[in-house]
Amino acid sequence: SNKQSFVVHQGMYFNVDIGPPHQLSILQHSSGSWAANQPFSVQPKVALLDAGGNVVVGDSASTVTAHVTPSLAHDSRVIIDTSNDAVPSVIQVVFAQSIKDDERLTYGPGDRIEIEVVFSQEVTLFQSIDDGTLPQIILNVFNSEGSEAVHGELMSHRQGSFSRAVSFEYLV
């Protein structure tokens, strides 16, 4: 039901004054969220309103107390316990199908050998924090003089993407 009010003037002029504070209202919300003692780029604005919704100005008798919820990033220590999480393990290392179909026993300079490593669960690979290199696979290559360790480079793996299989390539 809509309530309607009417004012009928039947005499001398009169003033409508703003009444006493009735409620606290948010006139403008802040931007984003607060973290690590950084100010909002847009500050919130609040006002006291009277019963008619008018902003109360010049009131020095009312007290408004505001509390800001502390930021977890600034005032708390968050600990994530991963000690019981499953550790991914290598379940299979295979040559690309093109290598299996090739049936060659020797490879020479310029040949590319693709190796796929399959894990027990999804993994993601990131660049080394120390020197920015991508993960590599170490291969034991046998030649006429014995064995030597060589490195296979990570093939087009989007950093941060999850997959159970990761492909490496060794350039002979």
Short mmCIF file of C-alpha atoms in Angstrom, two decimals:
data_model
loop_
_atom_site.label_atom_id
_atom_site.label_comp_id
_atom_site.label_asym_id
_atom_site.label_seq_id
_atom_site.Cartn_x
_atom_site.Cartn_y
_atom_site.Cartn_z
CA SER A 1 0.00 0.00 0.00
CA ASN A 2 1.35 3.42 -0.98
CA LYS A 3 1.17 6.11 1.66
CA GLN A 4 0.61 9.62 0.46
CA SER A 5 1.03 12.81 2.41
CA PHE A 6 -0.48 16.18 1.65
CA VAL A 7 0.34 19.54 3.11
CA VAL A 8 -2.38 22.12 2.93
CA HIS A 9 -1.40 25.70 3.70
CA GLN A 10 -4.19 27.65 5.39
CA GLY A 11 -2.56 30.51 7.11
CA MET A 12 0.81 32.02 7.87
CA TYR A 13 4.02 30.75 6.29
CA PHE A 14 5.85 28.03 8.19
CA ASN A 15 9.31 26.40 8.11
CA VAL A 16 10.06 22.72 7.83
CA ASP A 17 13.10 21.93 9.96
CA ILE A 18 15.32 18.87 9.80
CA GLY A 19 14.50 16.59 12.70
CA PRO A 20 16.83 14.76 15.08
CA PRO A 21 19.08 11.98 13.73
CA HIS A 22 17.10 8.81 13.06
CA GLN A 23 19.44 6.54 11.05
CA LEU A 24 22.94 6.24 9.61
CA SER A 25 23.06 5.93 5.83
CA ILE A 26 25.86 5.12 3.38
CA LEU A 27 25.83 7.80 0.70
CA GLN A 28 28.84 6.39 -1.22
CA HIS A 29 30.38 2.94 -0.92
CA SER A 30 34.15 2.54 -0.88
CA SER A 31 36.05 1.11 -3.82
CA GLY A 32 37.23 -2.49 -3.65
CA SER A 33 38.49 -3.95 -0.42
CA TRP A 34 40.93 -2.80 2.21
CA ALA A 35 44.24 -4.59 2.71
CA ALA A 36 47.64 -3.97 4.27
CA ASN A 37 46.93 -0.46 5.57
CA GLN A 38 46.34 0.88 2.05
CA PRO A 39 43.58 3.51 1.71
CA PHE A 40 40.53 3.06 -0.48
CA SER A 41 40.89 4.89 -3.78
CA VAL A 42 37.27 6.00 -3.28
CA GLN A 43 36.48 6.73 0.38
CA PRO A 44 33.07 5.78 1.80
CA LYS A 45 30.68 8.60 2.74
CA VAL A 46 28.12 8.24 5.52
CA ALA A 47 25.52 10.64 6.85
CA LEU A 48 22.96 10.90 9.63
CA LEU A 49 19.41 11.16 8.32
CA ASP A 50 16.29 12.33 10.07
CA ALA A 51 13.02 10.38 9.91
CA GLY A 52 12.16 12.11 6.63
CA GLY A 53 15.43 11.05 4.95
CA ASN A 54 17.01 14.51 5.14
CA VAL A 55 20.73 14.77 5.86
CA VAL A 56 21.27 16.13 9.36
CA VAL A 57 23.87 18.93 9.31
CA GLY A 58 25.30 20.89 12.16
CA ASP A 59 24.54 18.23 14.78
CA SER A 60 27.25 18.24 17.43
CA ALA A 61 25.40 16.11 19.99
CA SER A 62 25.30 12.77 18.12
CA THR A 63 28.16 10.30 18.16
CA VAL A 64 28.82 7.76 15.40
CA THR A 65 31.36 4.99 15.98
CA ALA A 66 32.69 3.01 13.00
CA HIS A 67 34.83 -0.13 13.04
CA VAL A 68 36.96 -1.44 10.19
CA THR A 69 37.40 -5.19 10.01
CA PRO A 70 41.15 -5.91 10.11
CA SER A 71 42.81 -7.21 6.98
CA LEU A 72 44.00 -10.82 7.03
CA ALA A 73 46.99 -9.73 4.97
CA HIS A 74 48.07 -7.23 7.61
CA ASP A 75 46.91 -8.46 11.01
CA SER A 76 46.84 -12.25 10.71
CA ARG A 77 49.03 -15.17 9.86
CA VAL A 78 47.43 -17.63 7.47
CA ILE A 79 48.88 -21.13 7.54
CA ILE A 80 47.89 -23.68 4.93
CA ASP A 81 48.78 -27.19 6.00
CA THR A 82 49.56 -29.36 2.97
CA SER A 83 51.37 -32.09 4.90
CA ASN A 84 48.62 -34.64 4.21
CA ASP A 85 48.16 -33.73 0.55
CA ALA A 86 48.97 -36.33 -2.05
CA VAL A 87 52.36 -35.86 -3.70
CA PRO A 88 52.26 -36.32 -7.47
CA SER A 89 54.41 -39.13 -8.75
CA VAL A 90 55.64 -40.07 -12.21
CA ILE A 91 53.63 -43.03 -13.46
CA GLN A 92 54.90 -43.24 -17.02
CA VAL A 93 57.64 -41.86 -19.26
CA VAL A 94 57.11 -42.55 -22.95
CA PHE A 95 58.50 -41.51 -26.31
CA ALA A 96 56.18 -39.73 -28.71
CA GLN A 97 54.31 -42.02 -31.09
CA SER A 98 56.37 -40.66 -34.01
CA ILE A 99 59.54 -42.04 -32.34
CA LYS A 100 57.90 -45.43 -31.72
CA ASP A 101 56.69 -45.62 -35.35
CA ASP A 102 60.11 -44.58 -36.68
CA GLU A 103 61.86 -47.81 -35.50
CA ARG A 104 65.29 -46.16 -35.82
CA LEU A 105 67.98 -47.10 -33.34
CA THR A 106 70.22 -44.09 -33.83
CA TYR A 107 69.57 -40.39 -34.10
CA GLY A 108 71.91 -37.69 -35.31
CA PRO A 109 72.39 -33.94 -35.08
CA GLY A 110 69.19 -32.01 -35.76
CA ASP A 111 66.88 -34.90 -34.83
CA ARG A 112 64.21 -34.09 -32.27
CA ILE A 113 63.10 -36.64 -29.69
CA GLU A 114 59.86 -35.93 -27.83
CA ILE A 115 59.36 -37.47 -24.40
CA GLU A 116 56.12 -37.34 -22.44
CA VAL A 117 56.06 -37.61 -18.64
CA VAL A 118 52.71 -38.68 -17.14
CA PHE A 119 51.94 -37.93 -13.48
CA SER A 120 49.52 -39.51 -11.02
CA GLN A 121 47.61 -36.22 -10.76
CA GLU A 122 47.52 -32.83 -12.43
CA VAL A 123 50.67 -30.74 -12.05
CA THR A 124 51.72 -27.28 -13.14
CA LEU A 125 55.22 -26.07 -13.94
CA PHE A 126 56.72 -22.66 -13.26
CA GLN A 127 59.97 -20.93 -14.09
CA SER A 128 62.77 -21.25 -11.55
CA ILE A 129 62.70 -18.47 -8.96
CA ASP A 130 66.51 -18.42 -8.93
CA ASP A 131 67.32 -17.97 -12.62
CA GLY A 132 64.02 -17.93 -14.53
CA THR A 133 64.66 -21.18 -16.41
CA LEU A 134 61.90 -23.63 -17.23
CA PRO A 135 62.01 -27.20 -15.91
CA GLN A 136 64.11 -29.67 -17.92
CA ILE A 137 64.31 -33.44 -18.07
CA ILE A 138 67.72 -35.09 -17.69
CA LEU A 139 68.33 -38.02 -20.04
CA ASN A 140 71.08 -40.62 -20.01
CA VAL A 141 72.34 -40.89 -23.57
CA PHE A 142 74.62 -43.77 -24.53
CA ASN A 143 77.22 -43.26 -27.21
CA SER A 144 80.40 -45.10 -28.22
CA GLU A 145 82.26 -43.63 -25.24
CA GLY A 146 79.66 -44.57 -22.63
CA SER A 147 76.85 -42.59 -21.07
CA GLU A 148 76.39 -38.85 -20.66
CA ALA A 149 73.63 -36.75 -19.13
CA VAL A 150 71.82 -34.37 -21.51
CA HIS A 151 68.90 -32.05 -20.94
CA GLY A 152 65.53 -32.14 -22.67
CA GLU A 153 63.73 -28.80 -22.95
CA LEU A 154 60.12 -28.28 -21.88
CA MET A 155 57.82 -28.08 -24.89
CA SER A 156 55.09 -25.44 -25.20
CA HIS A 157 53.67 -25.71 -21.68
CA ARG A 158 51.60 -22.71 -20.56
CA GLN A 159 52.96 -21.66 -17.18
CA GLY A 160 50.29 -22.10 -14.50
CA SER A 161 48.14 -24.49 -16.55
CA PHE A 162 47.36 -27.89 -15.08
CA SER A 163 47.89 -31.21 -16.87
CA ARG A 164 48.71 -34.83 -16.03
CA ALA A 165 51.10 -35.07 -18.99
CA VAL A 166 54.08 -32.81 -19.69
CA SER A 167 56.09 -33.01 -22.91
CA PHE A 168 59.82 -32.44 -23.25
CA GLU A 169 61.96 -32.35 -26.38
CA TYR A 170 65.60 -33.32 -26.79
CA LEU A 171 67.43 -31.84 -29.78
CA VAL A 172 70.28 -34.14 -30.77
#
